[in-house]
mmCIF file of C-alpha atoms in Angstrom:
data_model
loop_
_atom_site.group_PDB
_atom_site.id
_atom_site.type_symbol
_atom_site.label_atom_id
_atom_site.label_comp_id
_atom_site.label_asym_id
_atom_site.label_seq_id
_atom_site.Cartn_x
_atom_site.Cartn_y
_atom_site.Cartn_z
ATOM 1 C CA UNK A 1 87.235 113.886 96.657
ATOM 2 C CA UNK A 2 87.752 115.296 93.153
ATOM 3 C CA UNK A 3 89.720 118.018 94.274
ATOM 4 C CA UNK A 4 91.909 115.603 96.283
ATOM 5 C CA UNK A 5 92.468 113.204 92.701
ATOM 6 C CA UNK A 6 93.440 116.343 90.996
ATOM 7 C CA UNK A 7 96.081 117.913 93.684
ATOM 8 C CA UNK A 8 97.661 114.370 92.711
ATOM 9 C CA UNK A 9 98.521 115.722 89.298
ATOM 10 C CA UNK A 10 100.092 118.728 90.497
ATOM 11 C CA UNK A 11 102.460 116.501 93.148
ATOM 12 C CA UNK A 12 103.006 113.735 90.407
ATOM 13 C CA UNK A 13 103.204 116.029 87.447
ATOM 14 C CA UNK A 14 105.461 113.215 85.387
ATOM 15 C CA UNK A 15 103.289 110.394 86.104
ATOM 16 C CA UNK A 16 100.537 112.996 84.331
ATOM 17 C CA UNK A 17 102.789 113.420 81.312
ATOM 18 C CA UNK A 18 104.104 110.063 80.727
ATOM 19 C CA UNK A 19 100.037 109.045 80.264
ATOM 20 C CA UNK A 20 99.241 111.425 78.425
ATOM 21 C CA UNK A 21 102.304 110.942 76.172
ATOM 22 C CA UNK A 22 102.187 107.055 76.008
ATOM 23 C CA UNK A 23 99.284 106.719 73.363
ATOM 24 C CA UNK A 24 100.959 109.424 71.873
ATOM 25 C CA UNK A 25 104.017 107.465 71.333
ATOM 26 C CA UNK A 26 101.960 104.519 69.799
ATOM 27 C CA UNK A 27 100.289 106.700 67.589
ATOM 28 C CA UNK A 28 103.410 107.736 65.795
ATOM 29 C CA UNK A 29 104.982 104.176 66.403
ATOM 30 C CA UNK A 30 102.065 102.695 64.675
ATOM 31 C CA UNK A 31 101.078 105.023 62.158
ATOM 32 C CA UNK A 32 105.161 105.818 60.825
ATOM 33 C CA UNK A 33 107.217 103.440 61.869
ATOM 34 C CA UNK A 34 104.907 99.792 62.048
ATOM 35 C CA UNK A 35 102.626 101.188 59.026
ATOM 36 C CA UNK A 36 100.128 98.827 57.844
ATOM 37 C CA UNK A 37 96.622 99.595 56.447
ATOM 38 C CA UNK A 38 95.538 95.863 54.685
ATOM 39 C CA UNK A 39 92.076 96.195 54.166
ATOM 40 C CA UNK A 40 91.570 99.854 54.341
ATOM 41 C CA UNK A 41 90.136 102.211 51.844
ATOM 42 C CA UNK A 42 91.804 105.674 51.736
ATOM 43 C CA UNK A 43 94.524 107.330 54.002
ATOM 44 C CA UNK A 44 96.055 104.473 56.457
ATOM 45 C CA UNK A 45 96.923 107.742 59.059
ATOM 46 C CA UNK A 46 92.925 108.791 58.808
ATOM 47 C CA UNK A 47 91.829 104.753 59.718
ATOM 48 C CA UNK A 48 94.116 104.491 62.414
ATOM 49 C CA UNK A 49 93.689 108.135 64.215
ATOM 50 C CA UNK A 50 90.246 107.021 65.841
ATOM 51 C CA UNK A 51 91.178 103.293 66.343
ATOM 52 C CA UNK A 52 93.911 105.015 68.491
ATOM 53 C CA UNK A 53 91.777 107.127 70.363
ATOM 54 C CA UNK A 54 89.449 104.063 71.009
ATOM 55 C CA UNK A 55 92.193 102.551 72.882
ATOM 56 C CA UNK A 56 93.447 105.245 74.741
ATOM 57 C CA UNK A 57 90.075 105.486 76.358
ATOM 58 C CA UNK A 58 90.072 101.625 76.957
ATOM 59 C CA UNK A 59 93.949 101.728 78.286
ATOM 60 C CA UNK A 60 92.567 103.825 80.677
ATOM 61 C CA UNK A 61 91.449 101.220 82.770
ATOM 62 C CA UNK A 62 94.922 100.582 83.512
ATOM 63 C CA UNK A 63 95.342 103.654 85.767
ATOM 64 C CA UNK A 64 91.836 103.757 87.119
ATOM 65 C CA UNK A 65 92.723 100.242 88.914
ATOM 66 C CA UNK A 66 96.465 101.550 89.955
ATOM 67 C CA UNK A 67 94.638 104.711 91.419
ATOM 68 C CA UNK A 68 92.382 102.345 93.073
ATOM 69 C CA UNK A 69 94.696 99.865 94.318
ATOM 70 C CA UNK A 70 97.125 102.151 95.553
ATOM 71 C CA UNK A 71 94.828 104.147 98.157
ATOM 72 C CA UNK A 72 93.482 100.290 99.741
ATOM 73 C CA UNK A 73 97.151 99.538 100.107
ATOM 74 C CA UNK A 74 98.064 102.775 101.942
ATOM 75 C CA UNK A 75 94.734 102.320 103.891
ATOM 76 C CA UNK A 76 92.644 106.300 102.639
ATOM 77 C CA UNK A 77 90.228 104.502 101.981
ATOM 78 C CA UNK A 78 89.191 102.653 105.363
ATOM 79 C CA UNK A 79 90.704 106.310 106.448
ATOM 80 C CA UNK A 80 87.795 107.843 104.210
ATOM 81 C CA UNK A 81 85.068 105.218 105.464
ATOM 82 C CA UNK A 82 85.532 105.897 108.744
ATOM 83 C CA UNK A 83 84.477 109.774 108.316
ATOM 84 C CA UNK A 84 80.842 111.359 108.186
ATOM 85 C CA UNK A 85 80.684 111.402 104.546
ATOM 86 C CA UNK A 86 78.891 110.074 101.536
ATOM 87 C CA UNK A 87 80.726 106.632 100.867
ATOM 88 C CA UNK A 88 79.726 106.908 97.253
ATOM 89 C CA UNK A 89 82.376 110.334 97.130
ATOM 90 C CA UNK A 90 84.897 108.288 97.213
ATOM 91 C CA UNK A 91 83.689 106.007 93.785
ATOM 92 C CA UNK A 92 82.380 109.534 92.657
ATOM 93 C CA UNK A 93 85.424 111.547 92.770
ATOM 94 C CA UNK A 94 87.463 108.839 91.027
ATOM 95 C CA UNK A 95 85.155 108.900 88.465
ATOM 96 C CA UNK A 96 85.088 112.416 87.805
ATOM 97 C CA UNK A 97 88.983 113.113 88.179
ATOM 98 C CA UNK A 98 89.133 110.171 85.979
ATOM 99 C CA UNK A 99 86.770 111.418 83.244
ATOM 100 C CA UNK A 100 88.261 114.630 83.345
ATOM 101 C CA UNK A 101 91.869 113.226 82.599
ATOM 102 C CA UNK A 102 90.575 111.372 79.698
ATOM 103 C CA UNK A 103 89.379 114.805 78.467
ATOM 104 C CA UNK A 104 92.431 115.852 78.429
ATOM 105 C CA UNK A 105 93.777 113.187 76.960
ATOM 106 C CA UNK A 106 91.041 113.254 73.585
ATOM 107 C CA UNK A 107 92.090 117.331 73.415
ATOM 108 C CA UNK A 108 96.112 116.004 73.521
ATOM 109 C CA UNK A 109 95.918 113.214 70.992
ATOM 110 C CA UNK A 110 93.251 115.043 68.650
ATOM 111 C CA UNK A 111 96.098 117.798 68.693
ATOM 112 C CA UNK A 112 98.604 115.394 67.839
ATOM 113 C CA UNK A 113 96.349 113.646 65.260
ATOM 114 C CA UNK A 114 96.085 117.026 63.217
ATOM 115 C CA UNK A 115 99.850 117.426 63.513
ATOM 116 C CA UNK A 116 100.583 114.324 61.394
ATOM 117 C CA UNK A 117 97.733 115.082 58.785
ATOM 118 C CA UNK A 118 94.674 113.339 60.347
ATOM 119 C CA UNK A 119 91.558 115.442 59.957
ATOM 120 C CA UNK A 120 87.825 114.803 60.514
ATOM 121 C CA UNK A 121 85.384 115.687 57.640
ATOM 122 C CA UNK A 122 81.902 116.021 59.319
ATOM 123 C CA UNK A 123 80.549 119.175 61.140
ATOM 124 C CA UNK A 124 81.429 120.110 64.708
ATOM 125 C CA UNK A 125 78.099 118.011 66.033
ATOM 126 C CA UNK A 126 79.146 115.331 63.878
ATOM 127 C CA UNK A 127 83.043 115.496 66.060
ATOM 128 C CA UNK A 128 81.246 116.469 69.391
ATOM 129 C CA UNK A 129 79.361 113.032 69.408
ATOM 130 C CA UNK A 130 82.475 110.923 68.141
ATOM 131 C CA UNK A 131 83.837 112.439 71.557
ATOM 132 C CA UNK A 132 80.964 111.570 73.401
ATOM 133 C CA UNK A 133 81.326 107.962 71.983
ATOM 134 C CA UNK A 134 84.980 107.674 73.253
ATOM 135 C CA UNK A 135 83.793 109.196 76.735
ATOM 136 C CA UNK A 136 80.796 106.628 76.767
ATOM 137 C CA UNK A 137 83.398 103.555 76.531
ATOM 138 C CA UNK A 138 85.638 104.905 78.826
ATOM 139 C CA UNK A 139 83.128 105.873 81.551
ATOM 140 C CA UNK A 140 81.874 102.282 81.458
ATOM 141 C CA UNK A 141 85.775 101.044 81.549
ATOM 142 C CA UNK A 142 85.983 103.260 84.450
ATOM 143 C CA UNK A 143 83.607 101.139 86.531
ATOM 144 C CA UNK A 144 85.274 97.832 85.033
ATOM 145 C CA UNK A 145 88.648 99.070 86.454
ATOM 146 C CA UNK A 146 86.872 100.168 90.182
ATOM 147 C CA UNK A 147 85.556 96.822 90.511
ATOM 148 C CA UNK A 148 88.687 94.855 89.022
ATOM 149 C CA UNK A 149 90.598 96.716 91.265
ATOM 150 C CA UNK A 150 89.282 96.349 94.383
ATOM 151 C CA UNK A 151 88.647 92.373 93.757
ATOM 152 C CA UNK A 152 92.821 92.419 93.191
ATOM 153 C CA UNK A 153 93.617 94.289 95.802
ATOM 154 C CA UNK A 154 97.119 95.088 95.531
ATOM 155 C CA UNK A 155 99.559 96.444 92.078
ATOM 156 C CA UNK A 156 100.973 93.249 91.558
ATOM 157 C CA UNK A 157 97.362 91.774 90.883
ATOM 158 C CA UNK A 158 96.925 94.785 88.675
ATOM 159 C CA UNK A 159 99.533 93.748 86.747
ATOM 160 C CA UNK A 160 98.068 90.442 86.252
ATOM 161 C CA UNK A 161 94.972 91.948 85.236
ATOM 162 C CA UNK A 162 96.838 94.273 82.693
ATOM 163 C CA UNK A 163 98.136 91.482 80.929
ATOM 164 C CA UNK A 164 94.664 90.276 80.096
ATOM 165 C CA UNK A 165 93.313 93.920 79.036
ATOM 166 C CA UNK A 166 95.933 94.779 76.039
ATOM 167 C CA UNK A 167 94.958 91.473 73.872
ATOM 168 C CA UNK A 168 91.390 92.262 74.195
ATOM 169 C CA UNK A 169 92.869 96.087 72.867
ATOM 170 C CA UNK A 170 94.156 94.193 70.000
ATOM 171 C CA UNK A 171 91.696 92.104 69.295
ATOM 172 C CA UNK A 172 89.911 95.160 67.698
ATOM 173 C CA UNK A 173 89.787 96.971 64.348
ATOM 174 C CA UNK A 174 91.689 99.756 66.145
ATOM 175 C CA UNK A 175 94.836 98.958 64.118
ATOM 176 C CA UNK A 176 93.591 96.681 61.665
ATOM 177 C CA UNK A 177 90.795 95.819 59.611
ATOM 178 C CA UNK A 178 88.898 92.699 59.854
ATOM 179 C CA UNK A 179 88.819 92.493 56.052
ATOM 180 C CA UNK A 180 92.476 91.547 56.752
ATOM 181 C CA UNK A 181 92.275 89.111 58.745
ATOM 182 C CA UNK A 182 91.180 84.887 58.830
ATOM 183 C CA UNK A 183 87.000 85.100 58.543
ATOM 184 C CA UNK A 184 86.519 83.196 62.004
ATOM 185 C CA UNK A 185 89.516 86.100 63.439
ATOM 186 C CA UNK A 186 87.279 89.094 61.811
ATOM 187 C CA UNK A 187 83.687 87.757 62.929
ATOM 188 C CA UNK A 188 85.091 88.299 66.475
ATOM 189 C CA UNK A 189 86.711 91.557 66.246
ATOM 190 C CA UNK A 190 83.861 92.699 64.798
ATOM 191 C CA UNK A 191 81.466 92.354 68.387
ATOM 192 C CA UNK A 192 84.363 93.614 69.956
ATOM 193 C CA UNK A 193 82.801 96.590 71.970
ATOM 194 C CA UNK A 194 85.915 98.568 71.057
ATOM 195 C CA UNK A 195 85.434 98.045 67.906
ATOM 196 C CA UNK A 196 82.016 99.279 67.984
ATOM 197 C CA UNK A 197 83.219 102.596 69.080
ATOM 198 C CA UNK A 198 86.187 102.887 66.601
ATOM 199 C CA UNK A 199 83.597 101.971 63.745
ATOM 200 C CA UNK A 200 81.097 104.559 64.788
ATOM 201 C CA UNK A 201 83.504 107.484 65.418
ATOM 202 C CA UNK A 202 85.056 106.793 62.458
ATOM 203 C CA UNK A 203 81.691 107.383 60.638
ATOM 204 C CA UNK A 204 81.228 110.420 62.452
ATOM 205 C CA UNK A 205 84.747 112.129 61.469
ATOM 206 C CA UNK A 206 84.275 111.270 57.876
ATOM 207 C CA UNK A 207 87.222 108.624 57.758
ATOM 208 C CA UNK A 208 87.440 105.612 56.094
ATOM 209 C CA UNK A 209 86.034 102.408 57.610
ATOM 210 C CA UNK A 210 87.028 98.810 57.632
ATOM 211 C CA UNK A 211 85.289 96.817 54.965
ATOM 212 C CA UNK A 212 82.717 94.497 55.865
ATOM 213 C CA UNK A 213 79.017 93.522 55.886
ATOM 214 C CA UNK A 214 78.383 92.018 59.160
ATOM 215 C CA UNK A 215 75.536 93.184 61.484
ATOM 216 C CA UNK A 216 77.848 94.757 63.675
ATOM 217 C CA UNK A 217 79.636 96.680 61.327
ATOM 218 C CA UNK A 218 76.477 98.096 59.551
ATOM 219 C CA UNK A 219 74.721 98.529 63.020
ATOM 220 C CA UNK A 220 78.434 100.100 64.517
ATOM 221 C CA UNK A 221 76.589 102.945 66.143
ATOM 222 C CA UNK A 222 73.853 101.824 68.206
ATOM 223 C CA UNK A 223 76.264 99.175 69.661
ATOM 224 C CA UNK A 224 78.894 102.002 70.841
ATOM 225 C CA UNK A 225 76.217 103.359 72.668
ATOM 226 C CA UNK A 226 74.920 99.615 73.935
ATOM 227 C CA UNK A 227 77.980 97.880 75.065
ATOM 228 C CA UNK A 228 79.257 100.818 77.327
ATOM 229 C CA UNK A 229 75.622 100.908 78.346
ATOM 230 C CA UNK A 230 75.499 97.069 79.339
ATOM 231 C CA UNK A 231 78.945 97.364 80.570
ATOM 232 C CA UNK A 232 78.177 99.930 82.842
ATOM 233 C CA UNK A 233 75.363 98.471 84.055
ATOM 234 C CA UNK A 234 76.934 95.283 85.125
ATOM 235 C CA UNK A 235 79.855 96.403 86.360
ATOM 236 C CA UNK A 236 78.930 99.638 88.381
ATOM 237 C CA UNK A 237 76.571 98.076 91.122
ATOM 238 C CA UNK A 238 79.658 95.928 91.469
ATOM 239 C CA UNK A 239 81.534 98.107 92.012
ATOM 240 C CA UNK A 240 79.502 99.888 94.564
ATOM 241 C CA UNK A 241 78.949 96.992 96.431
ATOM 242 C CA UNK A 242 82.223 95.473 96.992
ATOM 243 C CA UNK A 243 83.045 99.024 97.773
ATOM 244 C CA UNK A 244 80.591 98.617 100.819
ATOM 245 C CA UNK A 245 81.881 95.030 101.075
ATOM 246 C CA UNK A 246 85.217 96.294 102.180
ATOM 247 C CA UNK A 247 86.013 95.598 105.517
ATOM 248 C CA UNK A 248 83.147 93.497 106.839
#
């Protein structure tokens, strides 16, 4: 089943490019031509590099749930249910093809991150477990997209679904800093489980931080690790059972 989600990239090569280069595009859009930085102490380029790299592995969910959605609509996977094989392959070789293009995606936008100046300041363990982090969150957005997409069903549900998934995005110190924004506005961001993760791997690669004394900013690293733990949790014996739901 992995090997069949990665023969995909070599027949839709563009499709591969294009989403690898999209949160490359924001980077630069954000970080040269939008600017901003209220609230930050230091280097603007240096906050934003691993808020960026946050939500690239949150976006994510976006194509996990096309992925999804397309092989119900074409039918593979009653095709694949109907065969002698583990039904969890199917779930598991998603997940794995899935993780693996996220990889590639960290190596791509780390690349491009050095390019325009950012650099980390801790030791290789220290940047090895800020990558962890960023796999953590997206391995437990993985399971949110199975689940979300098999309970739309079809793309244009996905699309629905999309629409909700970009303010939550936002709604993180990714971009901006909490310091900048209204108290009641910050307080939230702040528990934002993406938030979490940009806080922590920010710590670990040395680069500035958003100001603020709340709980959840002092405690940012044992809540990167909770939320995608929670998340995960919840939503992947969901997902495995509506995958067994299907067709009854």
């Amino acid at each position: 089943m992995t090997r069949r989600e990665l023969a995909h990239w070599a027949r839709r090569p563009a499709q591969v490019v294009v989403g690898l280069l999209f949160p490359v595009m924001m980077l630069l859009m954000f970080g040269f031509l939008i600017g901003g930085g209220r609230g930050v102490d230091g280097d603007f380029r240096a906050y934003l590099v691993p808020g960026m790299l946050t939500m690239t592995m949150a976006f994510g969910l976006e194509a996990t749930m096309l992925a999804v959605t397309r092989d119900l609509g074409k039918g593979v996977v009653d095709r694949f249910r109907s065969m002698p094989m583990n039904a969890g392959a199917v779930l598991v070789g998603r997940s794995v093809a899935d993780m693996l293009q996220s990889a590639v995606g960290l190596l791509v936008m780390t690349a491009v991150g050095r390019a325009v100046g950012w650099r980390w300041h801790g030791g290789y363990a220290s940047f090895l477990a800020a990558l962890g982090l960023l796999l953590l969150l997206r391995f437990a957005m993985l399971w949110i997209g199975i689940h979300l997409a098999m309970v739309a069903g079809t793309p244009d549900m996905v699309q629905a679904v999309q629409i909700l998934v970009w303010p939550v995005g936002f709604l993180s110190n990714a971009i901006a800093s909490p310091a900048s924004m209204p108290p009641w506005l910050g307080a939230v961001v702040e528990w934002n489980p993406l938030s979490a993760t940009a806080t922590a791997v920010r710590g670990l690669f040395g680069n500035p931080g958003a100001s603020g004394g709340s709980w959840a900013a002092a405690h940012a690293e044992l809540l990167a690790v909770a939320w995608p733990v929670v998340l995960t949790a919840v939503f992947f014996p969901l997902a495995v059972k509506r995958f067994r739901d299907l067709g009854r």
